[in-house]
Amino acid sequence: MDIHEYQAKEILAGFGVPVPRGGLAYSPEQAAYRARELGGDAWVVKAQIHSGGRGEAGGVKVCKSEKEVAEFAAGLFGKQLVTRQTGNGGKGVYRIWVEEASDIAQELYLGFVLDRKTERIMVVASSSGGMEIEEIAEEDPESLVRMVVDPAHGLAEYQARELAFRLGLKGDQINQMVKAVRACYRAYRDLDATMVEINPLVITGSGDLVALDAKMSFDTNALYRRPQVEALRDPSQEDSREAMAHDNGLSYVGLDGDIGCIINGAGLAMATMDMIKLSGGEPANFLDIGGGASPERVMTAFRTVLSDPNVSVILVNIFAGINRCDWVARGVVEAYKAEGLTLPVVVRLAGTNVDEGRRIIDESGLPLITAETLAEAAEKAVAARPKRAA
Ligand code: GDP
Ligand code: MN
């Protein structure tokens, strides 16, 4: 789960990372008011969306008057900001962060990720901040410093000092860096983060270290024990189909095709998507209803899949172990009636109570298309798609 820059800054500041003073705005007037509140004569106005690359996309500007702050904010609010990370649809700007402008002497990069090879948290830093990490790796790989943290000891002070030396820092900046790096590590570990990135971490003209940008992502599987993190979720930044599924406890991933899939088990879902592709079709989503799916759950799955306007066929593929085919069949029949479906639905059932499941489908009198095998189900779903006008 991602959060906004201003939320990440607030969290990191709580752990001891220095950040500029700033305020949040929901309107251009409020943005100008925030500037006045902060004082000074220059402010950075920043679109809050769950994406990096906002600067080059026109979502960040240094403004020199309250009027300029309000005007720039007015141009951003309600806009779909397209960055190199968002995809063509962009992300909606509904919150803007206004902060005191910093004067930048040097930009550094500081990131924390989980290194799957060593199964440990890894710190990545560079003296070439400002660019994205992929660009640094390409254009200035020599500048990259990597360090793996032993979970039993945490990020030791000597490691943080070595990191600061290798970035070429001097004097008091070394102490500031040690404090900031260790604070980020504690935030990462204590809140079950999966990523912390400060880019740029700058040294100001007066020699102070400040986090000018901040990004954090969190492990969704740990949110149950991090309610203060879960509270930061912003559904306006999520794929609306995925947000709906999340709210109903389904695992759903939106894709670009037109065959809606309702499947139990991630492995079967992957196999079904391969089969759809082999048969010449494109899946609209990946939806796993999980084990023990009640008819109500199947109905919720239908509603989630139907909320995607691209869906022209639904494929239900159940291999029931813990599940029961009769429950799933009842859910399919009820959903079909309740939603007044007109689009083709292909149903393939196998496993526990399959005979009862098939009987329910057959006796429903609904025009459901049945299949015996996965391959047959995929072929029938592809064939059932309405012909597009040429
Ligand atoms: P991103 O493009 O989404 O990563 O957004 P950032 O928060 O990193 O801002 C983009 C760029 O704006 C930064 O790399 C800086 O060069 C610039 N910037 C941000 N804050 C300030 C500031 O306080 N002063 C100045 N001079 N530039 C800033
Ligand atoms: Mn940045």
mmCIF file with all atom_site columns, C-alpha atoms in Angstrom, residues 187-352:
data_model
loop_
_atom_site.group_PDB
_atom_site.id
_atom_site.type_symbol
_atom_site.label_atom_id
_atom_site.label_alt_id
_atom_site.label_comp_id
_atom_site.label_asym_id
_atom_site.label_entity_id
_atom_site.label_seq_id
_atom_site.pdbx_PDB_ins_code
_atom_site.Cartn_x
_atom_site.Cartn_y
_atom_site.Cartn_z
_atom_site.occupancy
_atom_site.B_iso_or_equiv
_atom_site.pdbx_formal_charge
_atom_site.auth_seq_id
_atom_site.auth_comp_id
_atom_site.auth_asym_id
_atom_site.auth_atom_id
_atom_site.pdbx_PDB_model_num
ATOM 1   C CA . ALA A 1 187 ? 10.464  3.647   10.443  1.00 0.00 ? 187 ALA A CA 1
ATOM 2   C CA . TYR A 1 188 ? 10.797  0.903   7.842   1.00 0.00 ? 188 TYR A CA 1
ATOM 3   C CA . ARG A 1 189 ? 11.119  -1.851  10.416  1.00 0.00 ? 189 ARG A CA 1
ATOM 4   C CA . ASP A 1 190 ? 8.640   -0.620  13.019  1.00 0.00 ? 190 ASP A CA 1
ATOM 5   C CA . LEU A 1 191 ? 5.831   0.037   10.521  1.00 0.00 ? 191 LEU A CA 1
ATOM 6   C CA . ASP A 1 192 ? 6.256   -3.010  8.240   1.00 0.00 ? 192 ASP A CA 1
ATOM 7   C CA . ALA A 1 193 ? 7.217   -0.881  5.256   1.00 0.00 ? 193 ALA A CA 1
ATOM 8   C CA . THR A 1 194 ? 8.328   -2.437  1.985   1.00 0.00 ? 194 THR A CA 1
ATOM 9   C CA . MET A 1 195 ? 9.977   0.718   0.677   1.00 0.00 ? 195 MET A CA 1
ATOM 10  C CA . VAL A 1 196 ? 11.255  4.036   1.950   1.00 0.00 ? 196 VAL A CA 1
ATOM 11  C CA . GLU A 1 197 ? 12.749  6.459   -0.544  1.00 0.00 ? 197 GLU A CA 1
ATOM 12  C CA . ILE A 1 198 ? 14.018  9.997   -0.040  1.00 0.00 ? 198 ILE A CA 1
ATOM 13  C CA . ASN A 1 199 ? 14.871  11.519  -3.373  1.00 0.00 ? 199 ASN A CA 1
ATOM 14  C CA . PRO A 1 200 ? 16.235  14.046  -3.147  1.00 0.00 ? 200 PRO A CA 1
ATOM 15  C CA . LEU A 1 201 ? 17.732  14.173  0.311   1.00 0.00 ? 201 LEU A CA 1
ATOM 16  C CA . VAL A 1 202 ? 19.458  17.531  0.091   1.00 0.00 ? 202 VAL A CA 1
ATOM 17  C CA . ILE A 1 203 ? 22.212  19.489  1.710   1.00 0.00 ? 203 ILE A CA 1
ATOM 18  C CA . THR A 1 204 ? 21.024  23.081  1.899   1.00 0.00 ? 204 THR A CA 1
ATOM 19  C CA . GLY A 1 205 ? 23.084  26.199  1.343   1.00 0.00 ? 205 GLY A CA 1
ATOM 20  C CA . SER A 1 206 ? 23.553  26.488  5.101   1.00 0.00 ? 206 SER A CA 1
ATOM 21  C CA . GLY A 1 207 ? 24.846  22.911  5.267   1.00 0.00 ? 207 GLY A CA 1
ATOM 22  C CA . ASP A 1 208 ? 21.799  21.153  6.714   1.00 0.00 ? 208 ASP A CA 1
ATOM 23  C CA . LEU A 1 209 ? 20.440  17.816  5.594   1.00 0.00 ? 209 LEU A CA 1
ATOM 24  C CA . VAL A 1 210 ? 16.712  17.879  4.668   1.00 0.00 ? 210 VAL A CA 1
ATOM 25  C CA . ALA A 1 211 ? 14.350  15.335  3.055   1.00 0.00 ? 211 ALA A CA 1
ATOM 26  C CA . LEU A 1 212 ? 12.747  17.246  0.161   1.00 0.00 ? 212 LEU A CA 1
ATOM 27  C CA . ASP A 1 213 ? 10.711  14.287  -1.048  1.00 0.00 ? 213 ASP A CA 1
ATOM 28  C CA . ALA A 1 214 ? 9.560   11.087  0.670   1.00 0.00 ? 214 ALA A CA 1
ATOM 29  C CA . LYS A 1 215 ? 7.908   7.920   -0.492  1.00 0.00 ? 215 LYS A CA 1
ATOM 30  C CA . MET A 1 216 ? 6.784   4.958   1.606   1.00 0.00 ? 216 MET A CA 1
ATOM 31  C CA . SER A 1 217 ? 5.012   1.693   0.755   1.00 0.00 ? 217 SER A CA 1
ATOM 32  C CA . PHE A 1 218 ? 3.718   -0.847  3.226   1.00 0.00 ? 218 PHE A CA 1
ATOM 33  C CA . ASP A 1 219 ? 3.186   -4.573  3.354   1.00 0.00 ? 219 ASP A CA 1
ATOM 34  C CA . THR A 1 220 ? -0.583  -5.079  2.955   1.00 0.00 ? 220 THR A CA 1
ATOM 35  C CA . ASN A 1 221 ? -0.337  -8.394  4.808   1.00 0.00 ? 221 ASN A CA 1
ATOM 36  C CA . ALA A 1 222 ? 0.819   -6.531  7.921   1.00 0.00 ? 222 ALA A CA 1
ATOM 37  C CA . LEU A 1 223 ? -1.826  -3.792  7.866   1.00 0.00 ? 223 LEU A CA 1
ATOM 38  C CA . TYR A 1 224 ? -3.980  -5.683  10.356  1.00 0.00 ? 224 TYR A CA 1
ATOM 39  C CA . ARG A 1 225 ? -1.448  -4.747  13.025  1.00 0.00 ? 225 ARG A CA 1
ATOM 40  C CA . ARG A 1 226 ? -0.751  -1.231  11.714  1.00 0.00 ? 226 ARG A CA 1
ATOM 41  C CA . PRO A 1 227 ? -4.111  0.525   11.923  1.00 0.00 ? 227 PRO A CA 1
ATOM 42  C CA . GLN A 1 228 ? -2.384  3.920   11.992  1.00 0.00 ? 228 GLN A CA 1
ATOM 43  C CA . VAL A 1 229 ? -0.872  3.097   8.599   1.00 0.00 ? 229 VAL A CA 1
ATOM 44  C CA . GLU A 1 230 ? -4.045  1.613   7.140   1.00 0.00 ? 230 GLU A CA 1
ATOM 45  C CA . ALA A 1 231 ? -5.837  4.857   8.079   1.00 0.00 ? 231 ALA A CA 1
ATOM 46  C CA . LEU A 1 232 ? -3.619  6.657   5.547   1.00 0.00 ? 232 LEU A CA 1
ATOM 47  C CA . ARG A 1 233 ? -5.043  4.710   2.631   1.00 0.00 ? 233 ARG A CA 1
ATOM 48  C CA . ASP A 1 234 ? -6.416  6.965   -0.125  1.00 0.00 ? 234 ASP A CA 1
ATOM 49  C CA . PRO A 1 235 ? -8.839  5.105   -2.419  1.00 0.00 ? 235 PRO A CA 1
ATOM 50  C CA . SER A 1 236 ? -8.814  8.028   -4.901  1.00 0.00 ? 236 SER A CA 1
ATOM 51  C CA . GLN A 1 237 ? -5.313  6.897   -5.852  1.00 0.00 ? 237 GLN A CA 1
ATOM 52  C CA . GLU A 1 238 ? -6.221  3.258   -6.424  1.00 0.00 ? 238 GLU A CA 1
ATOM 53  C CA . ASP A 1 239 ? -7.760  1.441   -9.368  1.00 0.00 ? 239 ASP A CA 1
ATOM 54  C CA . SER A 1 240 ? -11.460 1.668   -8.406  1.00 0.00 ? 240 SER A CA 1
ATOM 55  C CA . ARG A 1 241 ? -12.005 -1.996  -9.292  1.00 0.00 ? 241 ARG A CA 1
ATOM 56  C CA . GLU A 1 242 ? -9.173  -3.044  -7.002  1.00 0.00 ? 242 GLU A CA 1
ATOM 57  C CA . ALA A 1 243 ? -10.397 -0.792  -4.189  1.00 0.00 ? 243 ALA A CA 1
ATOM 58  C CA . MET A 1 244 ? -13.877 -2.375  -4.347  1.00 0.00 ? 244 MET A CA 1
ATOM 59  C CA . ALA A 1 245 ? -12.423 -5.884  -4.257  1.00 0.00 ? 245 ALA A CA 1
ATOM 60  C CA . HIS A 1 246 ? -10.130 -4.963  -1.358  1.00 0.00 ? 246 HIS A CA 1
ATOM 61  C CA . ASP A 1 247 ? -13.112 -3.663  0.627   1.00 0.00 ? 247 ASP A CA 1
ATOM 62  C CA . ASN A 1 248 ? -14.812 -7.021  0.119   1.00 0.00 ? 248 ASN A CA 1
ATOM 63  C CA . GLY A 1 249 ? -11.781 -9.119  0.995   1.00 0.00 ? 249 GLY A CA 1
ATOM 64  C CA . LEU A 1 250 ? -11.236 -10.433 -2.537  1.00 0.00 ? 250 LEU A CA 1
ATOM 65  C CA . SER A 1 251 ? -7.884  -10.513 -4.273  1.00 0.00 ? 251 SER A CA 1
ATOM 66  C CA . TYR A 1 252 ? -8.298  -8.712  -7.535  1.00 0.00 ? 252 TYR A CA 1
ATOM 67  C CA . VAL A 1 253 ? -5.950  -7.286  -10.121 1.00 0.00 ? 253 VAL A CA 1
ATOM 68  C CA . GLY A 1 254 ? -7.390  -5.217  -12.966 1.00 0.00 ? 254 GLY A CA 1
ATOM 69  C CA . LEU A 1 255 ? -6.078  -5.992  -16.476 1.00 0.00 ? 255 LEU A CA 1
ATOM 70  C CA . ASP A 1 256 ? -6.818  -4.593  -19.924 1.00 0.00 ? 256 ASP A CA 1
ATOM 71  C CA . GLY A 1 257 ? -8.792  -7.342  -21.708 1.00 0.00 ? 257 GLY A CA 1
ATOM 72  C CA . ASP A 1 258 ? -12.528 -8.087  -21.881 1.00 0.00 ? 258 ASP A CA 1
ATOM 73  C CA . ILE A 1 259 ? -12.912 -11.568 -20.353 1.00 0.00 ? 259 ILE A CA 1
ATOM 74  C CA . GLY A 1 260 ? -13.882 -11.214 -16.686 1.00 0.00 ? 260 GLY A CA 1
ATOM 75  C CA . CYS A 1 261 ? -12.561 -14.088 -14.562 1.00 0.00 ? 261 CYS A CA 1
ATOM 76  C CA . ILE A 1 262 ? -13.927 -15.523 -11.302 1.00 0.00 ? 262 ILE A CA 1
ATOM 77  C CA . ILE A 1 263 ? -11.644 -18.259 -10.083 1.00 0.00 ? 263 ILE A CA 1
ATOM 78  C CA . ASN A 1 264 ? -10.634 -19.976 -6.879  1.00 0.00 ? 264 ASN A CA 1
ATOM 79  C CA . GLY A 1 265 ? -6.946  -20.133 -6.083  1.00 0.00 ? 265 GLY A CA 1
ATOM 80  C CA . ALA A 1 266 ? -4.132  -17.997 -7.472  1.00 0.00 ? 266 ALA A CA 1
ATOM 81  C CA . GLY A 1 267 ? -2.515  -20.925 -9.297  1.00 0.00 ? 267 GLY A CA 1
ATOM 82  C CA . LEU A 1 268 ? -5.715  -21.807 -11.133 1.00 0.00 ? 268 LEU A CA 1
ATOM 83  C CA . ALA A 1 269 ? -6.233  -18.120 -11.908 1.00 0.00 ? 269 ALA A CA 1
ATOM 84  C CA . MET A 1 270 ? -2.784  -17.916 -13.524 1.00 0.00 ? 270 MET A CA 1
ATOM 85  C CA . ALA A 1 271 ? -3.412  -21.110 -15.516 1.00 0.00 ? 271 ALA A CA 1
ATOM 86  C CA . THR A 1 272 ? -6.800  -19.800 -16.643 1.00 0.00 ? 272 THR A CA 1
ATOM 87  C CA . MET A 1 273 ? -5.271  -16.558 -17.853 1.00 0.00 ? 273 MET A CA 1
ATOM 88  C CA . ASP A 1 274 ? -2.677  -18.488 -19.831 1.00 0.00 ? 274 ASP A CA 1
ATOM 89  C CA . MET A 1 275 ? -5.454  -20.601 -21.366 1.00 0.00 ? 275 MET A CA 1
ATOM 90  C CA . ILE A 1 276 ? -7.469  -17.519 -22.302 1.00 0.00 ? 276 ILE A CA 1
ATOM 91  C CA . LYS A 1 277 ? -4.420  -16.055 -24.036 1.00 0.00 ? 277 LYS A CA 1
ATOM 92  C CA . LEU A 1 278 ? -3.689  -19.351 -25.810 1.00 0.00 ? 278 LEU A CA 1
ATOM 93  C CA . SER A 1 279 ? -7.263  -19.370 -27.073 1.00 0.00 ? 279 SER A CA 1
ATOM 94  C CA . GLY A 1 280 ? -6.755  -15.878 -28.504 1.00 0.00 ? 280 GLY A CA 1
ATOM 95  C CA . GLY A 1 281 ? -8.478  -13.834 -25.782 1.00 0.00 ? 281 GLY A CA 1
ATOM 96  C CA . GLU A 1 282 ? -7.423  -11.254 -23.175 1.00 0.00 ? 282 GLU A CA 1
ATOM 97  C CA . PRO A 1 283 ? -8.408  -11.414 -19.486 1.00 0.00 ? 283 PRO A CA 1
ATOM 98  C CA . ALA A 1 284 ? -10.012 -8.291  -17.986 1.00 0.00 ? 284 ALA A CA 1
ATOM 99  C CA . ASN A 1 285 ? -8.878  -9.168  -14.489 1.00 0.00 ? 285 ASN A CA 1
ATOM 100 C CA . PHE A 1 286 ? -7.438  -11.655 -12.075 1.00 0.00 ? 286 PHE A CA 1
ATOM 101 C CA . LEU A 1 287 ? -9.927  -12.432 -9.323  1.00 0.00 ? 287 LEU A CA 1
ATOM 102 C CA . ASP A 1 288 ? -9.396  -15.129 -6.721  1.00 0.00 ? 288 ASP A CA 1
ATOM 103 C CA . ILE A 1 289 ? -12.490 -15.822 -4.608  1.00 0.00 ? 289 ILE A CA 1
ATOM 104 C CA . GLY A 1 290 ? -10.437 -18.020 -2.298  1.00 0.00 ? 290 GLY A CA 1
ATOM 105 C CA . GLY A 1 291 ? -11.525 -21.132 -0.455  1.00 0.00 ? 291 GLY A CA 1
ATOM 106 C CA . GLY A 1 292 ? -14.906 -21.650 1.205   1.00 0.00 ? 292 GLY A CA 1
ATOM 107 C CA . ALA A 1 293 ? -16.708 -19.225 -1.111  1.00 0.00 ? 293 ALA A CA 1
ATOM 108 C CA . SER A 1 294 ? -20.325 -18.705 -0.088  1.00 0.00 ? 294 SER A CA 1
ATOM 109 C CA . PRO A 1 295 ? -22.996 -17.787 -2.663  1.00 0.00 ? 295 PRO A CA 1
ATOM 110 C CA . GLU A 1 296 ? -22.813 -14.205 -1.296  1.00 0.00 ? 296 GLU A CA 1
ATOM 111 C CA . ARG A 1 297 ? -19.096 -14.075 -1.956  1.00 0.00 ? 297 ARG A CA 1
ATOM 112 C CA . VAL A 1 298 ? -19.631 -15.286 -5.515  1.00 0.00 ? 298 VAL A CA 1
ATOM 113 C CA . MET A 1 299 ? -22.225 -12.549 -5.994  1.00 0.00 ? 299 MET A CA 1
ATOM 114 C CA . THR A 1 300 ? -19.752 -9.934  -4.725  1.00 0.00 ? 300 THR A CA 1
ATOM 115 C CA . ALA A 1 301 ? -17.185 -11.301 -7.140  1.00 0.00 ? 301 ALA A CA 1
ATOM 116 C CA . PHE A 1 302 ? -19.679 -10.878 -10.009 1.00 0.00 ? 302 PHE A CA 1
ATOM 117 C CA . ARG A 1 303 ? -20.416 -7.302  -8.999  1.00 0.00 ? 303 ARG A CA 1
ATOM 118 C CA . THR A 1 304 ? -16.709 -6.510  -8.826  1.00 0.00 ? 304 THR A CA 1
ATOM 119 C CA . VAL A 1 305 ? -16.036 -7.974  -12.266 1.00 0.00 ? 305 VAL A CA 1
ATOM 120 C CA . LEU A 1 306 ? -19.107 -6.231  -13.723 1.00 0.00 ? 306 LEU A CA 1
ATOM 121 C CA . SER A 1 307 ? -17.922 -2.842  -12.425 1.00 0.00 ? 307 SER A CA 1
ATOM 122 C CA . ASP A 1 308 ? -15.337 -2.972  -15.225 1.00 0.00 ? 308 ASP A CA 1
ATOM 123 C CA . PRO A 1 309 ? -17.082 -1.624  -18.355 1.00 0.00 ? 309 PRO A CA 1
ATOM 124 C CA . ASN A 1 310 ? -14.675 -3.502  -20.644 1.00 0.00 ? 310 ASN A CA 1
ATOM 125 C CA . VAL A 1 311 ? -15.982 -6.898  -19.552 1.00 0.00 ? 311 VAL A CA 1
ATOM 126 C CA . SER A 1 312 ? -17.991 -8.599  -22.326 1.00 0.00 ? 312 SER A CA 1
ATOM 127 C CA . VAL A 1 313 ? -17.887 -12.239 -21.117 1.00 0.00 ? 313 VAL A CA 1
ATOM 128 C CA . ILE A 1 314 ? -17.518 -13.792 -17.672 1.00 0.00 ? 314 ILE A CA 1
ATOM 129 C CA . LEU A 1 315 ? -15.633 -17.007 -17.108 1.00 0.00 ? 315 LEU A CA 1
ATOM 130 C CA . VAL A 1 316 ? -16.209 -18.840 -13.820 1.00 0.00 ? 316 VAL A CA 1
ATOM 131 C CA . ASN A 1 317 ? -13.626 -21.538 -13.248 1.00 0.00 ? 317 ASN A CA 1
ATOM 132 C CA . ILE A 1 318 ? -13.789 -23.441 -9.969  1.00 0.00 ? 318 ILE A CA 1
ATOM 133 C CA . PHE A 1 319 ? -11.780 -26.431 -8.892  1.00 0.00 ? 319 PHE A CA 1
ATOM 134 C CA . ALA A 1 320 ? -13.407 -27.097 -5.561  1.00 0.00 ? 320 ALA A CA 1
ATOM 135 C CA . GLY A 1 321 ? -11.351 -28.629 -2.772  1.00 0.00 ? 321 GLY A CA 1
ATOM 136 C CA . ILE A 1 322 ? -12.330 -26.620 0.281   1.00 0.00 ? 322 ILE A CA 1
ATOM 137 C CA . ASN A 1 323 ? -14.943 -24.915 -1.873  1.00 0.00 ? 323 ASN A CA 1
ATOM 138 C CA . ARG A 1 324 ? -18.233 -26.558 -2.781  1.00 0.00 ? 324 ARG A CA 1
ATOM 139 C CA . CYS A 1 325 ? -19.451 -26.520 -6.372  1.00 0.00 ? 325 CYS A CA 1
ATOM 140 C CA . ASP A 1 326 ? -23.091 -26.350 -5.262  1.00 0.00 ? 326 ASP A CA 1
ATOM 141 C CA . TRP A 1 327 ? -22.449 -23.125 -3.314  1.00 0.00 ? 327 TRP A CA 1
ATOM 142 C CA . VAL A 1 328 ? -20.600 -21.575 -6.204  1.00 0.00 ? 328 VAL A CA 1
ATOM 143 C CA . ALA A 1 329 ? -23.370 -22.655 -8.620  1.00 0.00 ? 329 ALA A CA 1
ATOM 144 C CA . ARG A 1 330 ? -26.012 -21.087 -6.386  1.00 0.00 ? 330 ARG A CA 1
ATOM 145 C CA . GLY A 1 331 ? -23.972 -17.879 -6.268  1.00 0.00 ? 331 GLY A CA 1
ATOM 146 C CA . VAL A 1 332 ? -23.685 -17.826 -10.070 1.00 0.00 ? 332 VAL A CA 1
ATOM 147 C CA . VAL A 1 333 ? -27.435 -18.361 -10.543 1.00 0.00 ? 333 VAL A CA 1
ATOM 148 C CA . GLU A 1 334 ? -28.359 -15.752 -7.933  1.00 0.00 ? 334 GLU A CA 1
ATOM 149 C CA . ALA A 1 335 ? -25.896 -13.206 -9.300  1.00 0.00 ? 335 ALA A CA 1
ATOM 150 C CA . TYR A 1 336 ? -27.137 -13.768 -12.845 1.00 0.00 ? 336 TYR A CA 1
ATOM 151 C CA . LYS A 1 337 ? -30.726 -13.086 -11.790 1.00 0.00 ? 337 LYS A CA 1
ATOM 152 C CA . ALA A 1 338 ? -29.977 -10.252 -9.353  1.00 0.00 ? 338 ALA A CA 1
ATOM 153 C CA . GLU A 1 339 ? -27.769 -8.359  -11.805 1.00 0.00 ? 339 GLU A CA 1
ATOM 154 C CA . GLY A 1 340 ? -30.148 -8.997  -14.741 1.00 0.00 ? 340 GLY A CA 1
ATOM 155 C CA . LEU A 1 341 ? -27.202 -10.230 -16.791 1.00 0.00 ? 341 LEU A CA 1
ATOM 156 C CA . THR A 1 342 ? -27.288 -10.214 -20.549 1.00 0.00 ? 342 THR A CA 1
ATOM 157 C CA . LEU A 1 343 ? -23.655 -10.971 -21.269 1.00 0.00 ? 343 LEU A CA 1
ATOM 158 C CA . PRO A 1 344 ? -22.479 -14.547 -21.794 1.00 0.00 ? 344 PRO A CA 1
ATOM 159 C CA . VAL A 1 345 ? -21.302 -16.486 -18.726 1.00 0.00 ? 345 VAL A CA 1
ATOM 160 C CA . VAL A 1 346 ? -19.188 -19.619 -19.089 1.00 0.00 ? 346 VAL A CA 1
ATOM 161 C CA . VAL A 1 347 ? -19.096 -21.925 -16.048 1.00 0.00 ? 347 VAL A CA 1
ATOM 162 C CA . ARG A 1 348 ? -16.660 -24.733 -15.457 1.00 0.00 ? 348 ARG A CA 1
ATOM 163 C CA . LEU A 1 349 ? -17.008 -26.637 -12.198 1.00 0.00 ? 349 LEU A CA 1
ATOM 164 C CA . ALA A 1 350 ? -14.896 -29.523 -10.903 1.00 0.00 ? 350 ALA A CA 1
ATOM 165 C CA . GLY A 1 351 ? -14.280 -31.139 -7.515  1.00 0.00 ? 351 GLY A CA 1
ATOM 166 C CA . THR A 1 352 ? -16.374 -31.258 -4.344  1.00 0.00 ? 352 THR A CA 1
#
